[in-house]
XYZ file of C-alpha atoms in Angstrom:
476
model
C 69.788 130.713 85.870
C 73.148 130.113 84.166
C 73.193 129.651 80.406
C 75.659 126.793 80.886
C 73.335 124.533 82.868
C 73.792 121.662 80.420
C 77.560 122.022 80.693
C 77.358 121.991 84.477
C 75.342 118.786 84.310
C 77.887 117.217 81.950
C 80.775 118.329 84.155
C 79.774 116.020 87.022
C 79.446 112.824 84.950
C 82.155 110.145 84.645
C 80.792 107.524 82.209
C 82.378 104.359 80.885
C 81.726 102.783 77.506
C 81.617 99.359 75.880
C 83.778 99.887 72.807
C 87.361 98.672 72.438
C 88.404 101.977 70.830
C 87.513 105.602 71.500
C 83.897 106.081 70.374
C 82.946 109.207 68.476
C 80.124 109.973 70.891
C 82.495 110.017 73.870
C 84.819 112.427 72.087
C 81.843 114.641 71.216
C 80.646 114.570 74.828
C 84.067 115.645 76.071
C 83.977 118.513 73.629
C 80.566 119.454 75.047
C 81.987 119.747 78.560
C 81.861 116.188 79.917
C 83.886 116.327 83.119
C 85.525 112.929 82.861
C 85.256 109.255 82.079
C 86.221 105.890 83.525
C 88.233 103.298 81.614
C 87.994 99.501 81.867
C 90.039 96.644 80.468
C 87.526 96.248 77.635
C 88.567 99.689 76.348
C 92.259 98.708 75.895
C 93.397 101.716 77.940
C 96.774 103.237 77.157
C 98.432 106.609 76.600
C 97.331 106.778 72.970
C 93.672 106.346 73.940
C 93.879 108.953 76.679
C 95.552 111.355 74.231
C 92.488 111.157 71.978
C 90.251 112.143 74.879
C 92.577 114.923 76.032
C 92.457 116.414 72.534
C 88.740 117.066 73.108
C 88.972 118.160 76.744
C 92.480 118.563 78.205
C 91.089 118.891 81.732
C 88.920 115.772 81.713
C 89.234 113.578 84.785
C 90.294 110.234 83.309
C 89.679 107.581 85.972
C 90.450 103.876 86.266
C 90.210 101.068 88.837
C 93.845 100.063 89.242
C 93.988 98.613 92.737
C 96.636 95.990 92.026
C 95.965 92.347 92.814
C 92.536 91.126 91.782
C 91.329 94.452 90.388
C 93.437 95.658 87.488
C 92.462 97.245 84.181
C 95.885 97.856 82.645
C 97.233 94.343 83.272
C 94.087 92.266 83.207
C 95.260 89.670 80.679
C 98.617 88.904 82.295
C 97.617 89.561 85.891
C 98.805 92.465 87.985
C 102.466 93.213 88.686
C 101.414 93.955 92.285
C 99.981 91.457 94.775
C 97.048 93.494 96.104
C 96.049 94.982 99.416
C 95.590 91.858 101.544
C 99.087 90.664 100.704
C 100.487 94.078 101.625
C 98.586 93.962 104.905
C 99.963 90.498 105.677
C 103.508 91.784 105.172
C 102.609 94.940 107.153
C 105.496 97.072 105.952
C 104.134 100.550 105.219
C 107.266 101.555 103.309
C 106.733 98.602 101.002
C 103.080 99.562 100.525
C 104.083 103.116 99.659
C 106.597 101.785 97.119
C 103.876 99.662 95.533
C 101.483 102.630 95.474
C 104.141 104.763 93.845
C 104.710 102.202 91.103
C 100.982 101.935 90.441
C 100.915 105.731 90.272
C 103.899 105.672 87.904
C 102.076 103.229 85.617
C 99.034 105.529 85.523
C 101.212 108.614 85.016
C 102.705 106.989 81.932
C 99.186 106.813 80.462
C 98.237 110.342 81.645
C 95.417 108.993 83.841
C 94.134 111.544 86.353
C 92.479 109.442 89.042
C 92.942 105.964 90.451
C 89.757 104.617 92.045
C 91.934 103.092 94.766
C 92.738 102.113 97.440
C 90.008 100.086 99.053
C 89.962 101.512 102.573
C 87.377 98.951 103.696
C 88.063 96.996 106.875
C 87.257 93.400 105.915
C 85.910 92.522 109.354
C 83.509 89.906 107.981
C 85.362 86.864 106.530
C 82.221 85.966 104.549
C 82.412 89.213 102.546
C 81.965 88.217 98.875
C 83.230 91.365 97.161
C 85.962 92.987 99.282
C 88.044 90.131 100.711
C 91.630 90.389 99.476
C 90.925 93.895 98.145
C 91.143 95.073 101.782
C 94.416 95.476 103.638
C 92.949 93.370 106.442
C 90.431 92.884 109.242
C 91.399 95.649 111.693
C 91.034 99.423 111.549
C 94.616 100.197 112.603
C 96.139 97.948 109.956
C 93.904 99.258 107.181
C 94.436 102.872 108.243
C 98.220 102.837 108.098
C 98.346 101.026 104.766
C 95.629 103.217 103.252
C 97.768 106.243 104.109
C 100.895 104.603 102.682
C 99.122 103.680 99.441
C 97.657 107.178 99.053
C 101.089 108.723 99.622
C 102.584 106.404 97.031
C 100.024 107.076 94.301
C 99.750 110.823 94.908
C 103.501 111.135 95.314
C 103.631 109.993 91.699
C 101.340 112.869 90.706
C 98.112 110.866 90.272
C 95.016 111.378 92.434
C 94.002 108.529 94.743
C 90.455 107.669 95.841
C 89.669 105.964 99.146
C 86.658 103.648 98.823
C 83.911 102.507 99.613
C 82.764 105.078 102.186
C 81.639 104.538 104.947
C 83.055 100.993 104.612
C 82.046 97.863 102.680
C 83.944 95.392 104.857
C 81.172 94.114 107.114
C 78.763 92.838 104.469
C 77.699 89.469 103.093
C 76.147 90.963 99.938
C 77.907 92.145 96.777
C 76.560 95.630 95.989
C 76.908 94.850 92.276
C 74.024 92.419 92.776
C 71.878 93.797 95.637
C 71.854 96.390 98.413
C 74.040 95.318 101.359
C 73.044 96.300 104.881
C 75.689 97.071 107.504
C 74.279 96.113 110.892
C 76.579 98.173 113.089
C 75.931 100.849 115.648
C 77.185 104.370 115.134
C 79.831 103.699 117.773
C 81.008 100.544 115.988
C 81.204 102.409 112.687
C 83.367 105.134 114.189
C 85.596 102.593 115.908
C 85.907 99.946 113.170
C 85.098 101.313 109.704
C 85.663 105.078 109.605
C 89.279 105.323 110.864
C 90.870 104.475 107.469
C 88.822 107.203 105.781
C 89.689 109.690 108.496
C 93.360 108.771 108.073
C 93.133 109.128 104.281
C 91.562 112.579 104.652
C 94.332 113.650 107.017
C 96.860 112.355 104.475
C 95.354 114.591 101.791
C 93.531 112.052 99.654
C 92.067 113.887 96.668
C 88.932 111.784 96.237
C 86.612 109.444 98.127
C 84.163 106.989 96.574
C 80.805 106.278 98.180
C 79.623 102.733 98.760
C 76.098 101.613 97.872
C 75.434 100.499 101.435
C 72.409 100.747 103.698
C 73.577 101.657 107.197
C 70.489 102.021 109.403
C 72.474 103.531 112.273
C 73.218 106.517 110.025
C 70.258 106.539 107.630
C 67.507 103.906 107.843
C 66.040 104.611 104.401
C 68.719 105.531 101.841
C 72.011 103.878 100.844
C 75.123 105.919 101.538
C 75.479 107.213 97.978
C 72.036 108.816 98.214
C 72.185 109.865 101.854
C 72.846 113.455 102.870
C 73.386 112.222 106.414
C 76.398 110.214 105.238
C 77.737 112.177 102.278
C 77.435 115.683 103.745
C 76.780 115.580 107.477
C 79.238 112.760 108.212
C 81.891 112.937 105.489
C 81.973 116.687 104.916
C 80.896 118.181 108.233
C 82.230 115.672 110.798
C 85.269 114.229 109.008
C 86.156 117.431 107.153
C 86.645 116.055 103.653
C 86.897 118.838 101.068
C 87.923 116.895 97.964
C 85.943 115.289 95.160
C 83.327 112.748 96.231
C 82.444 110.225 93.518
C 79.819 107.487 93.459
C 80.480 103.839 92.907
C 79.031 102.837 89.519
C 75.338 103.702 89.493
C 74.331 100.744 87.328
C 75.118 98.434 90.264
C 71.927 96.767 91.428
C 72.238 98.097 94.982
C 70.910 101.416 93.691
C 69.791 100.615 90.122
C 67.009 98.428 91.517
C 65.652 101.453 93.407
C 65.669 104.334 90.919
C 66.389 105.282 87.309
C 69.917 106.466 86.449
C 68.702 110.069 86.235
C 67.040 109.953 89.640
C 70.041 108.229 91.220
C 72.212 111.040 89.856
C 69.969 113.812 91.149
C 69.615 112.181 94.565
C 73.371 111.611 94.834
C 74.105 115.236 93.939
C 71.567 116.406 96.502
C 73.208 114.150 99.073
C 76.540 115.902 98.503
C 78.269 113.791 95.847
C 80.277 115.665 93.200
C 80.903 113.137 90.422
C 78.721 110.333 89.106
C 80.426 107.168 87.903
C 78.353 105.414 85.232
C 80.348 102.300 84.446
C 78.594 101.501 81.189
C 77.007 104.247 79.076
C 75.848 105.088 75.608
C 75.388 108.516 74.071
C 71.649 108.227 74.645
C 71.878 107.156 78.276
C 74.456 109.858 79.010
C 72.171 112.550 77.567
C 69.204 111.155 79.503
C 71.129 111.536 82.759
C 72.281 115.033 81.782
C 68.728 116.043 80.944
C 67.414 114.645 84.231
C 69.908 116.810 86.122
C 68.931 119.912 84.142
C 65.227 119.218 84.697
C 65.822 118.782 88.432
C 67.538 122.165 88.635
C 64.813 123.881 86.630
C 62.076 122.373 88.801
C 63.838 123.313 92.025
C 64.484 119.707 93.105
C 68.262 120.199 92.817
C 69.681 123.613 93.756
C 71.829 125.058 90.999
C 74.345 126.105 93.662
C 74.792 122.438 94.653
C 75.373 121.414 91.037
C 77.855 124.248 90.560
C 79.670 123.272 93.753
C 79.929 119.667 92.536
C 81.286 120.778 89.158
C 83.818 123.013 90.881
C 85.153 120.101 92.941
C 85.608 118.037 89.772
C 87.450 120.971 88.226
C 89.569 121.349 91.370
C 90.742 117.743 91.110
C 91.653 118.301 87.470
C 93.562 121.446 88.461
C 95.420 119.519 91.184
C 96.452 116.937 88.614
C 97.682 119.629 86.264
C 99.955 120.986 88.986
C 101.641 117.614 89.618
C 103.452 117.329 86.277
C 106.875 117.496 87.923
C 105.986 114.652 90.295
C 104.820 112.542 87.367
C 108.059 113.211 85.503
C 110.043 112.102 88.563
C 107.897 109.000 88.978
C 108.274 107.932 85.339
C 112.031 107.840 85.884
C 111.745 106.015 89.219
C 111.252 102.425 88.065
C 111.148 100.013 91.018
C 110.567 96.974 88.823
C 110.908 94.232 91.414
C 108.763 95.697 94.192
C 105.633 93.742 93.292
C 107.372 90.368 93.315
C 109.237 91.342 96.486
C 105.915 92.028 98.198
C 104.307 88.866 96.827
C 107.154 86.683 98.093
C 107.029 88.295 101.523
C 103.257 87.749 101.746
C 103.285 83.979 101.149
C 101.997 81.763 103.972
C 103.279 78.228 103.508
C 103.178 74.777 105.124
C 104.193 71.221 104.259
C 107.162 69.571 102.611
C 105.885 68.409 99.206
C 107.562 70.055 96.225
C 107.034 69.758 92.481
C 109.682 68.165 90.303
C 107.399 67.070 87.455
C 104.637 68.869 85.526
C 101.443 68.763 87.619
C 97.745 68.740 86.869
C 96.451 72.108 88.103
C 92.774 71.958 89.055
C 91.192 75.405 89.396
C 88.345 74.732 91.796
C 86.520 78.069 92.076
C 88.424 80.699 90.153
C 85.469 82.717 88.914
C 85.566 85.871 90.947
C 83.264 88.686 92.044
C 81.724 91.289 89.747
C 84.439 93.733 90.769
C 87.055 91.569 89.052
C 87.264 91.591 85.271
C 86.255 88.112 84.049
C 89.443 87.898 81.963
C 91.644 88.026 85.061
C 93.591 84.768 85.572
C 94.887 83.428 88.874
C 98.130 82.904 87.025
C 99.127 79.746 88.913
C 98.990 77.486 85.850
C 101.002 79.913 83.726
C 103.609 80.393 86.438
C 104.041 76.643 86.945
C 104.150 76.018 83.192
C 107.031 78.476 82.882
C 108.987 76.430 85.419
C 107.622 72.973 84.540
C 106.655 72.752 80.841
C 103.847 70.269 80.316
C 101.786 71.503 83.266
C 98.092 70.819 82.553
C 95.035 72.817 83.604
C 91.445 71.869 84.375
C 88.849 74.431 85.479
C 85.952 72.993 87.470
C 82.387 74.151 87.241
C 80.855 75.710 90.355
C 80.237 72.982 92.943
C 81.471 70.410 90.425
C 83.197 67.135 91.231
C 86.922 66.539 91.248
C 88.286 64.605 88.265
C 89.984 61.241 88.777
C 93.656 61.558 89.601
C 96.476 59.800 87.751
C 100.159 59.547 88.560
C 100.800 63.263 87.984
C 101.258 65.627 90.931
C 98.048 67.510 91.713
C 97.718 71.196 92.553
C 94.336 72.507 93.693
C 93.882 76.252 93.203
C 91.098 77.622 95.391
C 89.897 81.114 96.259
C 88.461 82.166 99.623
C 88.153 78.575 100.856
C 87.252 79.965 104.270
C 83.859 81.127 103.002
C 82.916 78.254 100.658
C 81.900 74.969 102.361
C 81.827 73.107 99.038
C 85.383 74.192 98.285
C 86.554 72.935 101.667
C 84.784 69.647 100.929
C 86.657 69.267 97.624
C 89.953 70.003 99.330
C 89.207 67.346 101.978
C 88.248 64.835 99.280
C 91.455 65.502 97.394
C 93.602 65.130 100.513
C 91.941 61.782 101.320
C 92.573 60.514 97.809
C 96.038 62.016 97.469
C 97.701 63.037 100.747
C 100.470 64.646 98.692
C 98.077 67.067 96.972
C 99.212 70.682 96.930
C 96.677 73.392 97.810
C 97.110 77.027 96.728
C 94.588 79.546 98.086
C 94.558 82.922 96.342
C 91.987 84.512 98.667
C 91.098 84.535 102.367
C 92.502 81.147 103.353
C 91.197 78.260 105.409
C 93.428 76.070 107.601
C 96.412 74.568 105.740
C 95.820 71.176 104.133
C 97.654 68.704 101.903
C 101.252 67.733 101.359
C 102.069 71.394 100.768
C 99.994 74.503 101.213
C 100.462 78.044 99.915
C 98.294 81.085 100.659
C 99.128 83.980 98.330
C 96.578 86.401 99.877
C 95.914 87.796 96.418
C 95.373 87.234 92.713
C 98.183 88.585 90.572
C 100.923 87.538 88.212
C 103.558 88.124 90.875
C 101.615 86.239 93.557
C 101.409 83.258 91.218
C 105.095 83.517 90.403
C 106.030 83.630 94.098
C 103.900 80.545 94.798
C 105.345 78.637 91.829
C 108.902 79.456 92.900
C 108.237 78.153 96.401
C 106.660 74.938 95.111
C 109.543 74.133 92.763
C 112.569 75.192 94.772
């Protein structure tokens, strides 16, 4: 048995942390062979932070969720400079998507980030999906496949590794895997026809990483979620689809798997299933060492073959090596600033109706702008800020969930809603507002319902540029 068993166990872990600055324990862990880490908005990620981690382990895989749109870590307080996948799918211009991907890659290259946990390659075939929605390029396999490839080419063309997620596809669910285990009720044939094509296309395009989804898919494995299923991680993804890159879990503290097993057992089971890297979104030094020790104990007891652990560690190292070889691409990307591409895409994605326009500061009522667990709670829709920039004096009111509309006065009224198509109570509030004020303006930042009101704007995404595009249209 290798003398570096503890280092092998550390090499496959990608923990996150709570602190706003680089904690001493994380730096120590990197010096002890920790293979990587994942950054969130709460950590104030930037080049200076990453430099501190690289000083301890130059080859660490530094990962981040920078999808654009609703899911951003680098631009969470202002809102993303890019409109998100659904908007790109609505425009359906793969060259534009590749340009956006390249600029996201450029932004990560500037901070020396190795791996972008993006794009979402999920086919959002179920409009009631509470967690994917506008994070998907759209509802059909062909559309999602071509834009997944374009996004991967854009990010990796900038010298940063991309990660197609959430394999085998989180689009046909009505459960958020942050909260519980979703079940995908599809036959094997339906999975191959509807959900797997974007992942197959990403593999053919050379995607460096794939993230597993915490999904129960009885047609493939009736007992274990994908992350813990050898049938899905090895037999399907490796053997049938031919993926040879780094396979990483979705965060293992998500209730879909955390309600089943301890973090250590989840890690051992995922490694046995064929996963290479374990994302632990929120860790402490103690919890990290407990997971490491569980992996070592599993190898020593024969539950986890040492060869499997070594293989996983080698795939993590291979991704780091790939990143090291892309320095010239990152240098080119840093100089290739395409500053207006996000706003260009956001403007092209708008769906609009009605004739009402704003000439005076409105009351903006945010009806249901508290988003899923995947979205940082600090993320704004941006509509109020964008309208205030054009119409100083714009006021904002955020409703409680299923709350009642406030009384209207003489001011123009803008209702900001999200995913009205899947919230009956939101549709009710929109109908009430239209009855009371036929000139009300409705802005939907998610999967939209039918147009309503004196003017209607669907942005198909949450971002600073989507809000700006909507505000421009409403005030022109």
